[in-house]
Amino acid sequence: MIRRFAPALVAASLFASHVQADQPILYVAVFGGSFEKLLKEQIVPDFEKLTSSKVILVPGDTTTTMARMQAQKGKQTLDVAFLDDGPMSQAAQLGYCETLTDAPIYKDLFDVAHFKSNKAVTIGLNGTGIVYNERVFAAKGWPPPTSWKDLANPLYKGHVQFPSITNGYGLEGLVMFARLNGGGEQTIEPGFTAIKTSVAPNVLSFDPSPGKISELFQNDSLWIGVWGSGRTQALRNQGVPVKFVAPKEGAMALGLSVCPVKHETVNTLAQKFVQYTLSPEVQVLFADGEGVAPVNKHTKLPPAVLAKVPDQETVEGMLSVDWDVVNAMRPAWIQQWNRQIEQ
């Protein structure tokens, strides 16, 4: 159990509070479920006390929040929005997010947390890498996998999982195989070629559903695959014998991000909220509740929480994706994937 911290200690270094006659209200778009519950119960109350404000959470998935911001561009009702990294990059590019104001807290972050646009920031990281079935590997006397290229090992034929690129993990896997074969976001063809010729023949399932993946690993149909560290930990918590590996070539960063929504004038309270989510004490709460690795270098995690997230060495070695390129090309890539890979 993580102990709550006094709000003055959490963010005293970030900003001073103001008591105003009219209580300001902040509308924050959040993921539903456990994420909303975490914000509501453990994060928002202290922020409200610190800033004498009222925070109203607006739950919804990434698609819903993006659609809301698109419909309300120029007259936004939201003040802050949480999104996955890829869609967040697109939101910033489309002008839905305000530029981050300077604050000392941003100097405390790992490089992978920063967006090129400086209009959003990653608050917690999942690593996209290799998941493997510990029970099967132990029974067969195999060492744990160490490389992305292990997915092409004929030893695992018919027992590999590679999610469709409609899923973020599958998309990052495609980019990684492109990079490993002389390409990258700008030149994706080597990735398609490598997966088609070397990986796809081994694949049992392209299904990105966590439920399906859990079932196939649980009954030992799947031995190895591409998946995220947080999702892998969630399966492990359910008793599925899986373990995450950051490949030696590097795990890909896939994070939860936040941005201040753009209005006619800079919303100071929204900027403060974004900064607040990056304080070490709040980073501990995100790590414990959502299984994401902290992006603030000064965050100290209790051992029980540390076991749930990628370690600092893994985070420091994570590779970023150029989401501006990926978002522009993704529809065409999905069509090509459906024709060439999942045919």
PDB file of C-alpha atoms in Angstrom, residues 72-281:
ATOM      1  CA  GLN A  72     -14.586  21.724 -30.066  1.00  0.00           C
ATOM      2  CA  LYS A  73     -11.453  23.159 -31.682  1.00  0.00           C
ATOM      3  CA  GLY A  74     -11.402  26.895 -31.060  1.00  0.00           C
ATOM      4  CA  LYS A  75     -13.998  26.611 -28.283  1.00  0.00           C
ATOM      5  CA  GLN A  76     -12.699  23.838 -26.067  1.00  0.00           C
ATOM      6  CA  THR A  77     -14.529  22.824 -22.897  1.00  0.00           C
ATOM      7  CA  LEU A  78     -11.636  20.601 -21.791  1.00  0.00           C
ATOM      8  CA  ASP A  79      -8.614  22.111 -20.034  1.00  0.00           C
ATOM      9  CA  VAL A  80      -6.317  19.075 -19.759  1.00  0.00           C
ATOM     10  CA  ALA A  81      -6.292  15.808 -21.690  1.00  0.00           C
ATOM     11  CA  PHE A  82      -4.661  12.431 -21.097  1.00  0.00           C
ATOM     12  CA  LEU A  83      -3.949  10.342 -24.218  1.00  0.00           C
ATOM     13  CA  ASP A  84      -1.604   7.607 -25.428  1.00  0.00           C
ATOM     14  CA  ASP A  85       1.650   8.898 -26.958  1.00  0.00           C
ATOM     15  CA  GLY A  86       0.730   8.341 -30.610  1.00  0.00           C
ATOM     16  CA  PRO A  87      -2.648  10.107 -30.570  1.00  0.00           C
ATOM     17  CA  MET A  88      -1.183  12.795 -28.307  1.00  0.00           C
ATOM     18  CA  SER A  89       1.428  13.620 -30.931  1.00  0.00           C
ATOM     19  CA  GLN A  90      -1.385  13.952 -33.445  1.00  0.00           C
ATOM     20  CA  ALA A  91      -3.420  16.152 -31.058  1.00  0.00           C
ATOM     21  CA  ALA A  92      -0.449  18.477 -30.659  1.00  0.00           C
ATOM     22  CA  GLN A  93       0.100  18.584 -34.407  1.00  0.00           C
ATOM     23  CA  LEU A  94      -3.563  19.446 -35.004  1.00  0.00           C
ATOM     24  CA  GLY A  95      -3.415  22.385 -32.598  1.00  0.00           C
ATOM     25  CA  TYR A  96      -5.468  20.922 -29.755  1.00  0.00           C
ATOM     26  CA  CYS A  97      -2.676  21.354 -27.176  1.00  0.00           C
ATOM     27  CA  GLU A  98      -1.035  24.446 -25.712  1.00  0.00           C
ATOM     28  CA  THR A  99       2.758  24.850 -25.534  1.00  0.00           C
ATOM     29  CA  LEU A 100       4.114  23.879 -22.124  1.00  0.00           C
ATOM     30  CA  THR A 101       5.252  26.833 -20.041  1.00  0.00           C
ATOM     31  CA  ASP A 102       8.769  26.688 -18.625  1.00  0.00           C
ATOM     32  CA  ALA A 103       9.121  24.979 -15.247  1.00  0.00           C
ATOM     33  CA  PRO A 104      12.064  23.377 -13.408  1.00  0.00           C
ATOM     34  CA  ILE A 105      10.256  20.008 -13.264  1.00  0.00           C
ATOM     35  CA  TYR A 106      10.797  19.408 -16.984  1.00  0.00           C
ATOM     36  CA  LYS A 107      14.569  19.294 -16.477  1.00  0.00           C
ATOM     37  CA  ASP A 108      14.094  16.313 -14.153  1.00  0.00           C
ATOM     38  CA  LEU A 109      12.591  14.065 -16.845  1.00  0.00           C
ATOM     39  CA  PHE A 110      14.146  11.347 -18.984  1.00  0.00           C
ATOM     40  CA  ASP A 111      14.614  12.482 -22.577  1.00  0.00           C
ATOM     41  CA  VAL A 112      12.039   9.988 -23.842  1.00  0.00           C
ATOM     42  CA  ALA A 113       9.297  11.852 -21.924  1.00  0.00           C
ATOM     43  CA  HIS A 114       9.594  15.002 -24.047  1.00  0.00           C
ATOM     44  CA  PHE A 115       7.597  15.654 -27.215  1.00  0.00           C
ATOM     45  CA  LYS A 116       9.247  17.454 -30.137  1.00  0.00           C
ATOM     46  CA  SER A 117       6.338  19.910 -30.173  1.00  0.00           C
ATOM     47  CA  ASN A 118       6.768  20.794 -26.467  1.00  0.00           C
ATOM     48  CA  LYS A 119       2.976  20.775 -26.265  1.00  0.00           C
ATOM     49  CA  ALA A 120       2.636  17.554 -24.271  1.00  0.00           C
ATOM     50  CA  VAL A 121       4.654  15.335 -21.975  1.00  0.00           C
ATOM     51  CA  THR A 122       4.704  11.643 -21.136  1.00  0.00           C
ATOM     52  CA  ILE A 123       3.807  10.931 -17.494  1.00  0.00           C
ATOM     53  CA  GLY A 124       4.587   7.209 -17.391  1.00  0.00           C
ATOM     54  CA  LEU A 125       6.174   4.616 -19.636  1.00  0.00           C
ATOM     55  CA  ASN A 126       5.353   1.147 -20.811  1.00  0.00           C
ATOM     56  CA  GLY A 127       8.064  -0.643 -22.714  1.00  0.00           C
ATOM     57  CA  THR A 128       7.182  -2.531 -25.886  1.00  0.00           C
ATOM     58  CA  GLY A 129       9.372  -5.593 -26.109  1.00  0.00           C
ATOM     59  CA  ILE A 130       9.285  -9.368 -25.766  1.00  0.00           C
ATOM     60  CA  VAL A 131       6.900 -11.392 -23.602  1.00  0.00           C
ATOM     61  CA  TYR A 132       7.636 -15.067 -23.077  1.00  0.00           C
ATOM     62  CA  ASN A 133       6.025 -18.050 -21.371  1.00  0.00           C
ATOM     63  CA  GLU A 134       8.226 -18.847 -18.363  1.00  0.00           C
ATOM     64  CA  ARG A 135       6.573 -22.230 -17.810  1.00  0.00           C
ATOM     65  CA  VAL A 136       7.255 -23.454 -21.342  1.00  0.00           C
ATOM     66  CA  PHE A 137      10.811 -22.100 -21.444  1.00  0.00           C
ATOM     67  CA  ALA A 138      11.618 -23.701 -18.084  1.00  0.00           C
ATOM     68  CA  ALA A 139      10.135 -27.049 -19.113  1.00  0.00           C
ATOM     69  CA  LYS A 140      12.191 -27.096 -22.305  1.00  0.00           C
ATOM     70  CA  GLY A 141      15.367 -25.854 -20.636  1.00  0.00           C
ATOM     71  CA  TRP A 142      15.596 -22.769 -22.844  1.00  0.00           C
ATOM     72  CA  PRO A 143      17.250 -19.505 -21.747  1.00  0.00           C
ATOM     73  CA  PRO A 144      15.019 -16.407 -21.800  1.00  0.00           C
ATOM     74  CA  PRO A 145      14.851 -14.545 -25.126  1.00  0.00           C
ATOM     75  CA  THR A 146      17.140 -11.545 -25.498  1.00  0.00           C
ATOM     76  CA  SER A 147      16.470 -10.086 -28.958  1.00  0.00           C
ATOM     77  CA  TRP A 148      13.691  -8.936 -31.249  1.00  0.00           C
ATOM     78  CA  LYS A 149      15.149 -11.383 -33.752  1.00  0.00           C
ATOM     79  CA  ASP A 150      14.238 -14.286 -31.462  1.00  0.00           C
ATOM     80  CA  LEU A 151      10.688 -13.979 -32.815  1.00  0.00           C
ATOM     81  CA  ALA A 152      12.016 -15.399 -36.094  1.00  0.00           C
ATOM     82  CA  ASN A 153      13.607 -18.460 -34.455  1.00  0.00           C
ATOM     83  CA  PRO A 154      12.173 -21.601 -36.152  1.00  0.00           C
ATOM     84  CA  LEU A 155      12.201 -23.220 -32.710  1.00  0.00           C
ATOM     85  CA  TYR A 156       9.056 -21.237 -31.879  1.00  0.00           C
ATOM     86  CA  LYS A 157       7.163 -21.915 -35.113  1.00  0.00           C
ATOM     87  CA  GLY A 158       3.418 -21.862 -34.560  1.00  0.00           C
ATOM     88  CA  HIS A 159       3.709 -20.398 -31.061  1.00  0.00           C
ATOM     89  CA  VAL A 160       4.519 -16.699 -31.635  1.00  0.00           C
ATOM     90  CA  GLN A 161       2.219 -13.759 -30.929  1.00  0.00           C
ATOM     91  CA  PHE A 162       2.564 -10.514 -32.924  1.00  0.00           C
ATOM     92  CA  PRO A 163      -0.338  -8.076 -32.501  1.00  0.00           C
ATOM     93  CA  SER A 164      -1.848  -6.374 -35.526  1.00  0.00           C
ATOM     94  CA  ILE A 165      -0.522  -2.859 -36.165  1.00  0.00           C
ATOM     95  CA  THR A 166      -3.968  -1.505 -35.360  1.00  0.00           C
ATOM     96  CA  ASN A 167      -2.504  -1.976 -31.863  1.00  0.00           C
ATOM     97  CA  GLY A 168       0.294   0.255 -30.565  1.00  0.00           C
ATOM     98  CA  TYR A 169       2.517  -2.669 -29.581  1.00  0.00           C
ATOM     99  CA  GLY A 170       2.266  -4.220 -33.029  1.00  0.00           C
ATOM    100  CA  LEU A 171       2.918  -0.858 -34.669  1.00  0.00           C
ATOM    101  CA  GLU A 172       6.070  -0.316 -32.635  1.00  0.00           C
ATOM    102  CA  GLY A 173       7.154  -3.868 -33.435  1.00  0.00           C
ATOM    103  CA  LEU A 174       6.887  -3.090 -37.145  1.00  0.00           C
ATOM    104  CA  VAL A 175       8.964   0.087 -36.725  1.00  0.00           C
ATOM    105  CA  MET A 176      11.580  -1.852 -34.749  1.00  0.00           C
ATOM    106  CA  PHE A 177      11.942  -4.524 -37.431  1.00  0.00           C
ATOM    107  CA  ALA A 178      12.294  -1.768 -40.021  1.00  0.00           C
ATOM    108  CA  ARG A 179      15.125  -0.216 -37.997  1.00  0.00           C
ATOM    109  CA  LEU A 180      16.834  -3.572 -37.491  1.00  0.00           C
ATOM    110  CA  ASN A 181      16.901  -4.054 -41.253  1.00  0.00           C
ATOM    111  CA  GLY A 182      18.186  -0.695 -42.429  1.00  0.00           C
ATOM    112  CA  GLY A 183      14.934   1.265 -42.457  1.00  0.00           C
ATOM    113  CA  GLY A 184      12.757   3.113 -39.978  1.00  0.00           C
ATOM    114  CA  GLU A 185       9.670   5.286 -39.815  1.00  0.00           C
ATOM    115  CA  GLN A 186      10.616   7.024 -43.054  1.00  0.00           C
ATOM    116  CA  THR A 187      11.453   3.737 -44.800  1.00  0.00           C
ATOM    117  CA  ILE A 188       9.114   1.076 -43.441  1.00  0.00           C
ATOM    118  CA  GLU A 189       9.454  -1.482 -46.262  1.00  0.00           C
ATOM    119  CA  PRO A 190      12.350  -3.414 -44.631  1.00  0.00           C
ATOM    120  CA  GLY A 191      10.083  -3.971 -41.629  1.00  0.00           C
ATOM    121  CA  PHE A 192       7.296  -5.440 -43.717  1.00  0.00           C
ATOM    122  CA  THR A 193       9.757  -7.655 -45.566  1.00  0.00           C
ATOM    123  CA  ALA A 194      11.401  -8.969 -42.392  1.00  0.00           C
ATOM    124  CA  ILE A 195       8.105  -9.722 -40.680  1.00  0.00           C
ATOM    125  CA  LYS A 196       6.579 -11.340 -43.770  1.00  0.00           C
ATOM    126  CA  THR A 197       9.526 -13.602 -44.465  1.00  0.00           C
ATOM    127  CA  SER A 198      10.930 -14.360 -41.002  1.00  0.00           C
ATOM    128  CA  VAL A 199       8.327 -13.720 -38.301  1.00  0.00           C
ATOM    129  CA  ALA A 200       4.869 -14.267 -39.811  1.00  0.00           C
ATOM    130  CA  PRO A 201       5.565 -17.959 -40.594  1.00  0.00           C
ATOM    131  CA  ASN A 202       6.043 -18.480 -36.830  1.00  0.00           C
ATOM    132  CA  VAL A 203       2.928 -16.576 -35.758  1.00  0.00           C
ATOM    133  CA  LEU A 204      -0.042 -18.334 -34.195  1.00  0.00           C
ATOM    134  CA  SER A 205      -2.024 -15.175 -33.412  1.00  0.00           C
ATOM    135  CA  PHE A 206      -2.123 -11.555 -34.605  1.00  0.00           C
ATOM    136  CA  ASP A 207      -4.999 -10.856 -32.194  1.00  0.00           C
ATOM    137  CA  PRO A 208      -4.220  -7.793 -30.001  1.00  0.00           C
ATOM    138  CA  SER A 209      -6.941  -8.589 -27.442  1.00  0.00           C
ATOM    139  CA  PRO A 210      -5.494  -8.928 -23.904  1.00  0.00           C
ATOM    140  CA  GLY A 211      -8.138 -11.535 -23.117  1.00  0.00           C
ATOM    141  CA  LYS A 212      -7.207 -13.712 -26.078  1.00  0.00           C
ATOM    142  CA  ILE A 213      -3.489 -13.341 -25.461  1.00  0.00           C
ATOM    143  CA  SER A 214      -3.969 -14.266 -21.800  1.00  0.00           C
ATOM    144  CA  GLU A 215      -5.886 -17.388 -22.780  1.00  0.00           C
ATOM    145  CA  LEU A 216      -3.262 -18.528 -25.304  1.00  0.00           C
ATOM    146  CA  PHE A 217      -0.348 -18.005 -22.932  1.00  0.00           C
ATOM    147  CA  GLN A 218      -2.231 -19.662 -20.085  1.00  0.00           C
ATOM    148  CA  ASN A 219      -2.863 -22.848 -22.070  1.00  0.00           C
ATOM    149  CA  ASP A 220       0.750 -22.817 -23.395  1.00  0.00           C
ATOM    150  CA  SER A 221      -0.314 -22.259 -27.032  1.00  0.00           C
ATOM    151  CA  LEU A 222       1.829 -19.114 -27.064  1.00  0.00           C
ATOM    152  CA  TRP A 223       5.473 -19.230 -26.081  1.00  0.00           C
ATOM    153  CA  ILE A 224       6.798 -15.810 -27.094  1.00  0.00           C
ATOM    154  CA  GLY A 225       5.514 -12.562 -28.560  1.00  0.00           C
ATOM    155  CA  VAL A 226       5.462  -8.774 -28.768  1.00  0.00           C
ATOM    156  CA  TRP A 227       3.698  -7.017 -25.917  1.00  0.00           C
ATOM    157  CA  GLY A 228       3.972  -4.188 -23.415  1.00  0.00           C
ATOM    158  CA  SER A 229       5.540  -4.307 -19.970  1.00  0.00           C
ATOM    159  CA  GLY A 230       2.379  -3.055 -18.265  1.00  0.00           C
ATOM    160  CA  ARG A 231       0.119  -5.508 -20.068  1.00  0.00           C
ATOM    161  CA  THR A 232       2.537  -8.328 -19.315  1.00  0.00           C
ATOM    162  CA  GLN A 233       2.497  -7.448 -15.625  1.00  0.00           C
ATOM    163  CA  ALA A 234      -1.309  -7.374 -15.701  1.00  0.00           C
ATOM    164  CA  LEU A 235      -1.355 -10.912 -17.142  1.00  0.00           C
ATOM    165  CA  ARG A 236       1.206 -12.019 -14.558  1.00  0.00           C
ATOM    166  CA  ASN A 237      -0.994 -10.611 -11.791  1.00  0.00           C
ATOM    167  CA  GLN A 238      -3.769 -12.894 -13.088  1.00  0.00           C
ATOM    168  CA  GLY A 239      -1.550 -15.942 -12.685  1.00  0.00           C
ATOM    169  CA  VAL A 240      -0.468 -16.239 -16.328  1.00  0.00           C
ATOM    170  CA  PRO A 241       3.190 -17.470 -16.389  1.00  0.00           C
ATOM    171  CA  VAL A 242       4.580 -14.654 -18.552  1.00  0.00           C
ATOM    172  CA  LYS A 243       7.552 -12.345 -18.181  1.00  0.00           C
ATOM    173  CA  PHE A 244       8.615  -9.172 -20.007  1.00  0.00           C
ATOM    174  CA  VAL A 245      12.070  -8.785 -21.547  1.00  0.00           C
ATOM    175  CA  ALA A 246      13.597  -5.541 -22.808  1.00  0.00           C
ATOM    176  CA  PRO A 247      15.447  -6.758 -25.942  1.00  0.00           C
ATOM    177  CA  LYS A 248      19.163  -6.023 -26.177  1.00  0.00           C
ATOM    178  CA  GLU A 249      18.475  -3.740 -29.164  1.00  0.00           C
ATOM    179  CA  GLY A 250      16.201  -1.682 -26.914  1.00  0.00           C
ATOM    180  CA  ALA A 251      12.567  -1.649 -25.829  1.00  0.00           C
ATOM    181  CA  MET A 252      10.284   0.812 -27.595  1.00  0.00           C
ATOM    182  CA  ALA A 253       8.707   3.518 -25.440  1.00  0.00           C
ATOM    183  CA  LEU A 254       4.921   3.639 -25.326  1.00  0.00           C
ATOM    184  CA  GLY A 255       3.622   6.041 -22.753  1.00  0.00           C
ATOM    185  CA  LEU A 256       0.676   7.751 -21.141  1.00  0.00           C
ATOM    186  CA  SER A 257       0.763  11.453 -21.893  1.00  0.00           C
ATOM    187  CA  VAL A 258      -0.904  14.674 -20.846  1.00  0.00           C
ATOM    188  CA  CYS A 259      -1.294  18.119 -22.391  1.00  0.00           C
ATOM    189  CA  PRO A 260      -2.853  21.456 -21.492  1.00  0.00           C
ATOM    190  CA  VAL A 261      -5.677  21.986 -23.992  1.00  0.00           C
ATOM    191  CA  LYS A 262      -5.335  25.096 -26.138  1.00  0.00           C
ATOM    192  CA  HIS A 263      -7.575  28.093 -25.384  1.00  0.00           C
ATOM    193  CA  GLU A 264      -7.417  31.731 -26.479  1.00  0.00           C
ATOM    194  CA  THR A 265      -5.201  32.496 -23.498  1.00  0.00           C
ATOM    195  CA  VAL A 266      -2.811  30.250 -21.590  1.00  0.00           C
ATOM    196  CA  ASN A 267      -4.617  28.373 -18.818  1.00  0.00           C
ATOM    197  CA  THR A 268      -2.216  28.672 -15.884  1.00  0.00           C
ATOM    198  CA  LEU A 269      -4.105  26.166 -13.760  1.00  0.00           C
ATOM    199  CA  ALA A 270      -3.941  23.563 -16.534  1.00  0.00           C
ATOM    200  CA  GLN A 271      -0.188  24.101 -16.793  1.00  0.00           C
ATOM    201  CA  LYS A 272       0.126  23.592 -13.029  1.00  0.00           C
ATOM    202  CA  PHE A 273      -1.857  20.362 -13.223  1.00  0.00           C
ATOM    203  CA  VAL A 274       0.459  18.985 -15.917  1.00  0.00           C
ATOM    204  CA  GLN A 275       3.487  19.860 -13.786  1.00  0.00           C
ATOM    205  CA  TYR A 276       1.857  18.276 -10.739  1.00  0.00           C
ATOM    206  CA  THR A 277       1.515  14.909 -12.499  1.00  0.00           C
ATOM    207  CA  LEU A 278       5.297  14.855 -12.936  1.00  0.00           C
ATOM    208  CA  SER A 279       6.258  15.364  -9.277  1.00  0.00           C
ATOM    209  CA  PRO A 280       8.061  12.318  -7.824  1.00  0.00           C
ATOM    210  CA  GLU A 281       5.322  11.617  -5.262  1.00  0.00           C
TER     211      GLU A 281
END
